Amino acid sequence: MVALPKVSWQPQIESASPDFLGLVALAMVRATPSLPQWEQISQVTQIDGAIESLINLAKSRFEAGDYIGAEEQFRKSYDTASLLGHDELRALSLVGIGAALRNTGQLLKSLDYFTKAAEINPGLRQAHAYSGLVLNQLKRYALAVDAFDKVLEIVPHDGEYQSMKGIALINLERYAEAVPALQKSIELGDHDPLVESLANERVSDL
């Protein structure tokens, strides 16, 4: 194993700016190009906090409605995570990029990012959830159901996604499958107000 250079300081995640920490991460990788393992770098610098700081900054911009700024920051976190081989945060950054694109109306482009994120981390709930939302918007209801099923494999007791699955099934006129999903969302107490009336409505096809 390549010996790590000795350092006399530790990055202060709480006080340093996210952009600065991203540069530190980049410098560390460039300075030790033969060092293959993320864990080895993390043990010395705790630089994973740098990526999380970039993601948190991106989230704050997203929540403020600055989707272009959020996309830019998520791309920075993606680049840093890629350099350090941190797949979980790389996938999460891709979801962030996709979410920002979705909120600026670039649905098809956003779907590519959610798909790529799910390929990197199949257990990332957000990747499948956003895919389902976008597919629903694109009226690709069967694929939306598949995406929500993947979410529910990860978080089976999430009523919100049960209701989204149920509504997609109604759009497909698959009522016999829709009603149990909608009723489940009511039982879990997390659903759109319209779901209860949809679930209790008598459907002649049943």
GROMACS .gro file of C-alpha atoms in nm:
model
  206
    1MET     CA    1   0.000   0.000   0.000
    2VAL     CA    2   0.127   0.347  -0.087
    3ALA     CA    3   0.221   0.544   0.223
    4LEU     CA    4   0.003   0.848   0.281
    5PRO     CA    5   0.170   1.185   0.313
    6LYS     CA    6   0.174   1.316   0.667
    7VAL     CA    7  -0.045   1.617   0.730
    8SER     CA    8  -0.041   1.849   1.027
    9TRP     CA    9  -0.402   1.964   0.993
   10GLN     CA   10  -0.749   1.830   0.937
   11PRO     CA   11  -1.003   2.012   0.718
   12GLN     CA   12  -1.266   2.178   0.935
   13ILE     CA   13  -1.585   2.071   0.759
   14GLU     CA   14  -1.806   2.307   0.959
   15SER     CA   15  -1.608   2.623   0.885
   16ALA     CA   16  -1.456   2.574   0.539
   17SER     CA   17  -1.660   2.661   0.231
   18PRO     CA   18  -1.792   2.375   0.016
   19ASP     CA   19  -1.604   2.502  -0.290
   20PHE     CA   20  -1.279   2.512  -0.093
   21LEU     CA   21  -1.334   2.160   0.037
   22GLY     CA   22  -1.400   2.039  -0.315
   23LEU     CA   23  -1.066   2.183  -0.421
   24VAL     CA   24  -0.898   2.010  -0.127
   25ALA     CA   25  -1.047   1.678  -0.239
   26LEU     CA   26  -0.927   1.736  -0.594
   27ALA     CA   27  -0.578   1.829  -0.474
   28MET     CA   28  -0.555   1.519  -0.257
   29VAL     CA   29  -0.640   1.292  -0.547
   30ARG     CA   30  -0.403   1.467  -0.787
   31ALA     CA   31  -0.125   1.457  -0.528
   32THR     CA   32  -0.163   1.082  -0.472
   33PRO     CA   33  -0.275   0.942  -0.812
   34SER     CA   34  -0.172   0.587  -0.727
   35LEU     CA   35  -0.390   0.577  -0.415
   36PRO     CA   36  -0.693   0.366  -0.520
   37GLN     CA   37  -0.916   0.337  -0.214
   38TRP     CA   38  -1.168   0.597  -0.101
   39GLU     CA   39  -1.139   0.469   0.257
   40GLN     CA   40  -0.767   0.543   0.268
   41ILE     CA   41  -0.821   0.906   0.177
   42SER     CA   42  -1.124   0.937   0.403
   43GLN     CA   43  -0.934   0.810   0.707
   44VAL     CA   44  -0.676   1.084   0.674
   45THR     CA   45  -0.877   1.386   0.556
   46GLN     CA   46  -1.245   1.311   0.632
   47ILE     CA   47  -1.303   1.464   0.291
   48ASP     CA   48  -1.635   1.285   0.246
   49GLY     CA   49  -1.774   1.580   0.439
   50ALA     CA   50  -1.663   1.800   0.150
   51ILE     CA   51  -1.893   1.619  -0.091
   52GLU     CA   52  -2.179   1.627   0.159
   53SER     CA   53  -2.123   2.001   0.203
   54LEU     CA   54  -2.148   2.051  -0.173
   55ILE     CA   55  -2.467   1.844  -0.180
   56ASN     CA   56  -2.615   2.040   0.111
   57LEU     CA   57  -2.536   2.368  -0.063
   58ALA     CA   58  -2.701   2.235  -0.380
   59LYS     CA   59  -3.008   2.128  -0.179
   60SER     CA   60  -3.039   2.474  -0.024
   61ARG     CA   61  -3.033   2.634  -0.368
   62PHE     CA   62  -3.286   2.382  -0.493
   63GLU     CA   63  -3.521   2.456  -0.203
   64ALA     CA   64  -3.484   2.828  -0.273
   65GLY     CA   65  -3.598   2.772  -0.631
   66ASP     CA   66  -3.255   2.835  -0.783
   67TYR     CA   67  -3.256   2.522  -1.000
   68ILE     CA   68  -2.977   2.638  -1.228
   69GLY     CA   69  -2.754   2.709  -0.929
   70ALA     CA   70  -2.854   2.379  -0.772
   71GLU     CA   71  -2.765   2.188  -1.088
   72GLU     CA   72  -2.424   2.358  -1.095
   73GLN     CA   73  -2.351   2.259  -0.734
   74PHE     CA   74  -2.476   1.902  -0.782
   75ARG     CA   75  -2.240   1.873  -1.079
   76LYS     CA   76  -1.952   1.984  -0.856
   77SER     CA   77  -2.044   1.723  -0.596
   78TYR     CA   78  -2.071   1.461  -0.870
   79ASP     CA   79  -1.727   1.547  -1.009
   80THR     CA   80  -1.570   1.536  -0.663
   81ALA     CA   81  -1.739   1.209  -0.572
   82SER     CA   82  -1.630   1.059  -0.905
   83LEU     CA   83  -1.268   1.159  -0.848
   84LEU     CA   84  -1.275   0.994  -0.507
   85GLY     CA   85  -1.468   0.687  -0.619
   86HIS     CA   86  -1.757   0.749  -0.377
   87ASP     CA   87  -2.042   0.580  -0.564
   88GLU     CA   88  -2.321   0.647  -0.313
   89LEU     CA   89  -2.268   1.024  -0.318
   90ARG     CA   90  -2.205   1.015  -0.692
   91ALA     CA   91  -2.548   0.855  -0.743
   92LEU     CA   92  -2.713   1.102  -0.505
   93SER     CA   93  -2.556   1.391  -0.696
   94LEU     CA   94  -2.697   1.253  -1.022
   95VAL     CA   95  -3.044   1.248  -0.867
   96GLY     CA   96  -2.994   1.611  -0.769
   97ILE     CA   97  -2.895   1.708  -1.123
   98GLY     CA   98  -3.198   1.525  -1.257
   99ALA     CA   99  -3.432   1.689  -1.007
  100ALA     CA  100  -3.306   2.034  -1.105
  101LEU     CA  101  -3.353   1.952  -1.474
  102ARG     CA  102  -3.703   1.819  -1.406
  103ASN     CA  103  -3.800   2.143  -1.236
  104THR     CA  104  -3.688   2.341  -1.541
  105GLY     CA  105  -3.904   2.126  -1.769
  106GLN     CA  106  -3.631   1.903  -1.912
  107LEU     CA  107  -3.813   1.579  -1.838
  108LEU     CA  108  -3.645   1.341  -2.081
  109LYS     CA  109  -3.299   1.468  -1.993
  110SER     CA  110  -3.373   1.437  -1.622
  111LEU     CA  111  -3.485   1.077  -1.668
  112ASP     CA  112  -3.141   0.987  -1.803
  113TYR     CA  113  -2.981   1.107  -1.479
  114PHE     CA  114  -3.225   0.914  -1.259
  115THR     CA  115  -3.163   0.600  -1.463
  116LYS     CA  116  -2.787   0.638  -1.435
  117ALA     CA  117  -2.814   0.698  -1.059
  118ALA     CA  118  -3.018   0.379  -1.018
  119GLU     CA  119  -2.759   0.184  -1.216
  120ILE     CA  120  -2.485   0.303  -0.981
  121ASN     CA  121  -2.690   0.249  -0.665
  122PRO     CA  122  -2.998   0.027  -0.720
  123GLY     CA  123  -3.102   0.079  -0.359
  124LEU     CA  124  -3.130   0.457  -0.391
  125ARG     CA  125  -3.497   0.527  -0.330
  126GLN     CA  126  -3.484   0.881  -0.470
  127ALA     CA  127  -3.363   0.762  -0.810
  128HIS     CA  128  -3.662   0.531  -0.860
  129ALA     CA  129  -3.907   0.777  -0.706
  130TYR     CA  130  -3.808   1.063  -0.936
  131SER     CA  131  -3.813   0.825  -1.234
  132GLY     CA  132  -4.171   0.734  -1.145
  133LEU     CA  133  -4.275   1.098  -1.114
  134VAL     CA  134  -4.124   1.190  -1.451
  135LEU     CA  135  -4.261   0.882  -1.626
  136ASN     CA  136  -4.604   0.971  -1.487
  137GLN     CA  137  -4.569   1.323  -1.627
  138LEU     CA  138  -4.473   1.174  -1.963
  139LYS     CA  139  -4.784   0.951  -1.947
  140ARG     CA  140  -4.567   0.639  -1.950
  141TYR     CA  141  -4.782   0.491  -1.680
  142ALA     CA  142  -4.672   0.127  -1.702
  143LEU     CA  143  -4.308   0.226  -1.657
  144ALA     CA  144  -4.411   0.460  -1.375
  145VAL     CA  145  -4.575   0.168  -1.194
  146ASP     CA  146  -4.253  -0.032  -1.233
  147ALA     CA  147  -4.053   0.257  -1.086
  148PHE     CA  148  -4.288   0.296  -0.789
  149ASP     CA  149  -4.271  -0.080  -0.730
  150LYS     CA  150  -3.893  -0.045  -0.700
  151VAL     CA  151  -3.940   0.234  -0.446
  152LEU     CA  152  -4.179   0.017  -0.247
  153GLU     CA  153  -3.931  -0.271  -0.245
  154ILE     CA  154  -3.697  -0.034  -0.061
  155VAL     CA  155  -3.956   0.141   0.159
  156PRO     CA  156  -4.264  -0.087   0.162
  157HIS     CA  157  -4.453   0.118   0.419
  158ASP     CA  158  -4.446   0.449   0.232
  159GLY     CA  159  -4.804   0.552   0.172
  160GLU     CA  160  -4.714   0.837  -0.061
  161TYR     CA  161  -4.568   0.602  -0.321
  162GLN     CA  162  -4.850   0.354  -0.274
  163SER     CA  163  -5.089   0.632  -0.375
  164MET     CA  164  -4.873   0.735  -0.672
  165LYS     CA  165  -4.865   0.374  -0.788
  166GLY     CA  166  -5.242   0.348  -0.748
  167ILE     CA  167  -5.308   0.661  -0.952
  168ALA     CA  168  -5.076   0.540  -1.229
  169LEU     CA  169  -5.267   0.210  -1.232
  170ILE     CA  170  -5.596   0.400  -1.265
  171ASN     CA  171  -5.452   0.583  -1.566
  172LEU     CA  172  -5.383   0.239  -1.713
  173GLU     CA  173  -5.742   0.132  -1.627
  174ARG     CA  174  -5.599  -0.147  -1.414
  175TYR     CA  175  -5.856  -0.083  -1.144
  176ALA     CA  176  -5.836  -0.418  -0.968
  177GLU     CA  177  -5.467  -0.351  -0.895
  178ALA     CA  178  -5.519   0.017  -0.820
  179VAL     CA  179  -5.769  -0.018  -0.536
  180PRO     CA  180  -5.543  -0.222  -0.300
  181ALA     CA  181  -5.255   0.020  -0.354
  182LEU     CA  182  -5.478   0.321  -0.281
  183GLN     CA  183  -5.633   0.156   0.023
  184LYS     CA  184  -5.284   0.072   0.150
  185SER     CA  185  -5.184   0.437   0.121
  186ILE     CA  186  -5.489   0.531   0.331
  187GLU     CA  187  -5.397   0.274   0.595
  188LEU     CA  188  -5.047   0.417   0.613
  189GLY     CA  189  -5.194   0.766   0.650
  190ASP     CA  190  -4.980   0.935   0.384
  191HIS     CA  191  -5.164   1.012   0.064
  192ASP     CA  192  -5.308   1.280  -0.159
  193PRO     CA  193  -5.655   1.397  -0.038
  194LEU     CA  194  -5.807   1.267  -0.362
  195VAL     CA  195  -5.678   0.916  -0.297
  196GLU     CA  196  -5.937   0.831  -0.035
  197SER     CA  197  -6.229   0.908  -0.264
  198LEU     CA  198  -6.063   0.719  -0.549
  199ALA     CA  199  -6.003   0.414  -0.332
  200ASN     CA  200  -6.358   0.405  -0.198
  201GLU     CA  201  -6.524   0.470  -0.532
  202ARG     CA  202  -6.719   0.179  -0.676
  203VAL     CA  203  -6.564   0.076  -1.006
  204SER     CA  204  -6.788  -0.121  -1.241
  205ASP     CA  205  -6.492  -0.313  -1.383
  206LEU     CA  206  -6.423  -0.487  -1.050
   0.00000   0.00000   0.00000
